[in-house]
Amino acid sequence: MKLLTKAIEKKIPGLRDTEGQGMNAVAVVKYFCPWNSWTWYGVEYDGEDTMYGYVVGMAEELGYFSLKELAAIKGPYGLGIERDLYYSPKTLKEIAG
């Protein structure tokens, strides 16, 4: 599965473009791990590899993550990180509830 499409690239702001929006910033894309509860929401993208967003794992935090690193993760039966094909962009406030 392709983690980043051209359509998503056109929609997602560059790094630091949403500064000052806080929890009103919009997560454009969602990635998830099908064998555990880790989820990554992409808010900004540097155009090469790095995304800034909201990460839900052992804790919930805002931070940077690498698409190359997500693509390299392999789980049981060769499963990899997937992009949620049915996700609609939401503010971080909506996601964090």
PDB file of C-alpha atoms in Angstrom:
ATOM      1  CA  MET A   1       0.000   0.000   0.000  1.00  0.00           C
ATOM      2  CA  LYS A   2       1.237   3.461  -0.886  1.00  0.00           C
ATOM      3  CA  LEU A   3       1.462   5.536   2.294  1.00  0.00           C
ATOM      4  CA  LEU A   4       1.408   8.871   0.500  1.00  0.00           C
ATOM      5  CA  THR A   5      -0.451   9.626  -2.707  1.00  0.00           C
ATOM      6  CA  LYS A   6      -0.088  12.696  -4.927  1.00  0.00           C
ATOM      7  CA  ALA A   7      -3.606  13.750  -3.877  1.00  0.00           C
ATOM      8  CA  ILE A   8      -2.625  13.718  -0.194  1.00  0.00           C
ATOM      9  CA  GLU A   9       0.624  15.566  -0.967  1.00  0.00           C
ATOM     10  CA  LYS A  10      -1.392  18.365  -2.579  1.00  0.00           C
ATOM     11  CA  LYS A  11      -3.650  18.706   0.484  1.00  0.00           C
ATOM     12  CA  ILE A  12      -1.152  18.469   3.349  1.00  0.00           C
ATOM     13  CA  PRO A  13       0.562  21.690   4.496  1.00  0.00           C
ATOM     14  CA  GLY A  14       4.340  22.024   4.664  1.00  0.00           C
ATOM     15  CA  LEU A  15       6.264  21.745   7.927  1.00  0.00           C
ATOM     16  CA  ARG A  16       5.460  24.600  10.332  1.00  0.00           C
ATOM     17  CA  ASP A  17       2.634  25.884   8.099  1.00  0.00           C
ATOM     18  CA  THR A  18       0.026  25.187  10.794  1.00  0.00           C
ATOM     19  CA  GLU A  19       2.017  26.718  13.668  1.00  0.00           C
ATOM     20  CA  GLY A  20      -0.237  28.596  16.015  1.00  0.00           C
ATOM     21  CA  GLN A  21      -3.315  26.536  15.183  1.00  0.00           C
ATOM     22  CA  GLY A  22      -2.764  24.191  18.109  1.00  0.00           C
ATOM     23  CA  MET A  23      -5.484  21.563  18.397  1.00  0.00           C
ATOM     24  CA  ASN A  24      -7.413  23.250  15.563  1.00  0.00           C
ATOM     25  CA  ALA A  25      -4.815  22.022  13.046  1.00  0.00           C
ATOM     26  CA  VAL A  26      -6.248  19.451  10.629  1.00  0.00           C
ATOM     27  CA  ALA A  27      -4.870  15.932  10.331  1.00  0.00           C
ATOM     28  CA  VAL A  28      -5.048  15.203   6.598  1.00  0.00           C
ATOM     29  CA  VAL A  29      -4.010  11.532   6.647  1.00  0.00           C
ATOM     30  CA  LYS A  30      -4.203   8.614   9.087  1.00  0.00           C
ATOM     31  CA  TYR A  31      -1.885   5.600   9.316  1.00  0.00           C
ATOM     32  CA  PHE A  32      -2.419   2.618  11.574  1.00  0.00           C
ATOM     33  CA  CYS A  33      -0.768  -0.579  12.691  1.00  0.00           C
ATOM     34  CA  PRO A  34      -3.145  -3.541  12.087  1.00  0.00           C
ATOM     35  CA  TRP A  35      -1.692  -5.731  14.850  1.00  0.00           C
ATOM     36  CA  ASN A  36      -1.681  -3.191  17.724  1.00  0.00           C
ATOM     37  CA  SER A  37      -3.213   0.148  18.659  1.00  0.00           C
ATOM     38  CA  TRP A  38      -0.579   2.546  17.256  1.00  0.00           C
ATOM     39  CA  THR A  39      -1.940   5.303  15.003  1.00  0.00           C
ATOM     40  CA  TRP A  40      -0.265   8.262  13.282  1.00  0.00           C
ATOM     41  CA  TYR A  41      -2.173  11.336  12.038  1.00  0.00           C
ATOM     42  CA  GLY A  42      -0.296  13.511   9.528  1.00  0.00           C
ATOM     43  CA  VAL A  43      -0.788  17.279   9.823  1.00  0.00           C
ATOM     44  CA  GLU A  44       2.281  18.615   7.993  1.00  0.00           C
ATOM     45  CA  TYR A  45       4.773  17.148   5.509  1.00  0.00           C
ATOM     46  CA  ASP A  46       8.261  18.262   4.477  1.00  0.00           C
ATOM     47  CA  GLY A  47       7.805  17.035   0.895  1.00  0.00           C
ATOM     48  CA  GLU A  48      10.404  14.283   1.273  1.00  0.00           C
ATOM     49  CA  ASP A  49       9.955  11.947   4.251  1.00  0.00           C
ATOM     50  CA  THR A  50       9.099  13.683   7.512  1.00  0.00           C
ATOM     51  CA  MET A  51       5.606  14.328   8.801  1.00  0.00           C
ATOM     52  CA  TYR A  52       4.488  16.219  11.855  1.00  0.00           C
ATOM     53  CA  GLY A  53       1.338  15.092  13.544  1.00  0.00           C
ATOM     54  CA  TYR A  54      -0.439  13.367  16.360  1.00  0.00           C
ATOM     55  CA  VAL A  55       0.816   9.946  17.411  1.00  0.00           C
ATOM     56  CA  VAL A  56      -1.249   7.566  19.525  1.00  0.00           C
ATOM     57  CA  GLY A  57       0.683   4.634  20.942  1.00  0.00           C
ATOM     58  CA  MET A  58       1.794   3.957  24.483  1.00  0.00           C
ATOM     59  CA  ALA A  59       1.030   7.646  25.021  1.00  0.00           C
ATOM     60  CA  GLU A  60      -0.534  10.406  22.935  1.00  0.00           C
ATOM     61  CA  GLU A  61       1.770  13.119  21.671  1.00  0.00           C
ATOM     62  CA  LEU A  62       2.490  15.617  18.929  1.00  0.00           C
ATOM     63  CA  GLY A  63       5.724  14.969  17.095  1.00  0.00           C
ATOM     64  CA  TYR A  64       7.612  14.049  13.942  1.00  0.00           C
ATOM     65  CA  PHE A  65       7.618  10.682  12.214  1.00  0.00           C
ATOM     66  CA  SER A  66       9.276   9.261   9.114  1.00  0.00           C
ATOM     67  CA  LEU A  67       7.280   7.691   6.285  1.00  0.00           C
ATOM     68  CA  LYS A  68      10.318   5.568   5.367  1.00  0.00           C
ATOM     69  CA  GLU A  69      10.435   4.203   8.901  1.00  0.00           C
ATOM     70  CA  LEU A  70       6.698   3.482   8.891  1.00  0.00           C
ATOM     71  CA  ALA A  71       7.069   1.674   5.558  1.00  0.00           C
ATOM     72  CA  ALA A  72       9.906  -0.448   6.975  1.00  0.00           C
ATOM     73  CA  ILE A  73       7.878  -1.761   9.925  1.00  0.00           C
ATOM     74  CA  LYS A  74       6.856  -5.377   9.455  1.00  0.00           C
ATOM     75  CA  GLY A  75       4.638  -7.320  11.796  1.00  0.00           C
ATOM     76  CA  PRO A  76       3.132 -10.769  11.932  1.00  0.00           C
ATOM     77  CA  TYR A  77       2.655 -12.477   8.562  1.00  0.00           C
ATOM     78  CA  GLY A  78       4.479  -9.621   6.834  1.00  0.00           C
ATOM     79  CA  LEU A  79       1.819  -7.049   7.684  1.00  0.00           C
ATOM     80  CA  GLY A  80       2.870  -3.420   7.385  1.00  0.00           C
ATOM     81  CA  ILE A  81       1.598  -0.033   8.446  1.00  0.00           C
ATOM     82  CA  GLU A  82      -1.481   0.942   6.445  1.00  0.00           C
ATOM     83  CA  ARG A  83      -3.139   4.176   5.378  1.00  0.00           C
ATOM     84  CA  ASP A  84      -6.776   4.430   6.416  1.00  0.00           C
ATOM     85  CA  LEU A  85      -8.545   4.616   3.055  1.00  0.00           C
ATOM     86  CA  TYR A  86     -11.823   5.702   4.676  1.00  0.00           C
ATOM     87  CA  TYR A  87     -10.425   8.475   6.880  1.00  0.00           C
ATOM     88  CA  SER A  88     -11.796  12.005   6.510  1.00  0.00           C
ATOM     89  CA  PRO A  89      -9.636  14.924   7.674  1.00  0.00           C
ATOM     90  CA  LYS A  90     -10.354  16.037  11.251  1.00  0.00           C
ATOM     91  CA  THR A  91      -8.956  18.583  13.642  1.00  0.00           C
ATOM     92  CA  LEU A  92      -6.624  17.337  16.340  1.00  0.00           C
ATOM     93  CA  LYS A  93      -9.251  18.424  18.850  1.00  0.00           C
ATOM     94  CA  GLU A  94     -11.782  16.047  17.250  1.00  0.00           C
ATOM     95  CA  ILE A  95      -9.284  13.174  17.219  1.00  0.00           C
ATOM     96  CA  ALA A  96      -8.145  13.638  20.817  1.00  0.00           C
ATOM     97  CA  GLY A  97     -11.768  13.889  21.940  1.00  0.00           C
TER      98      GLY A  97
END
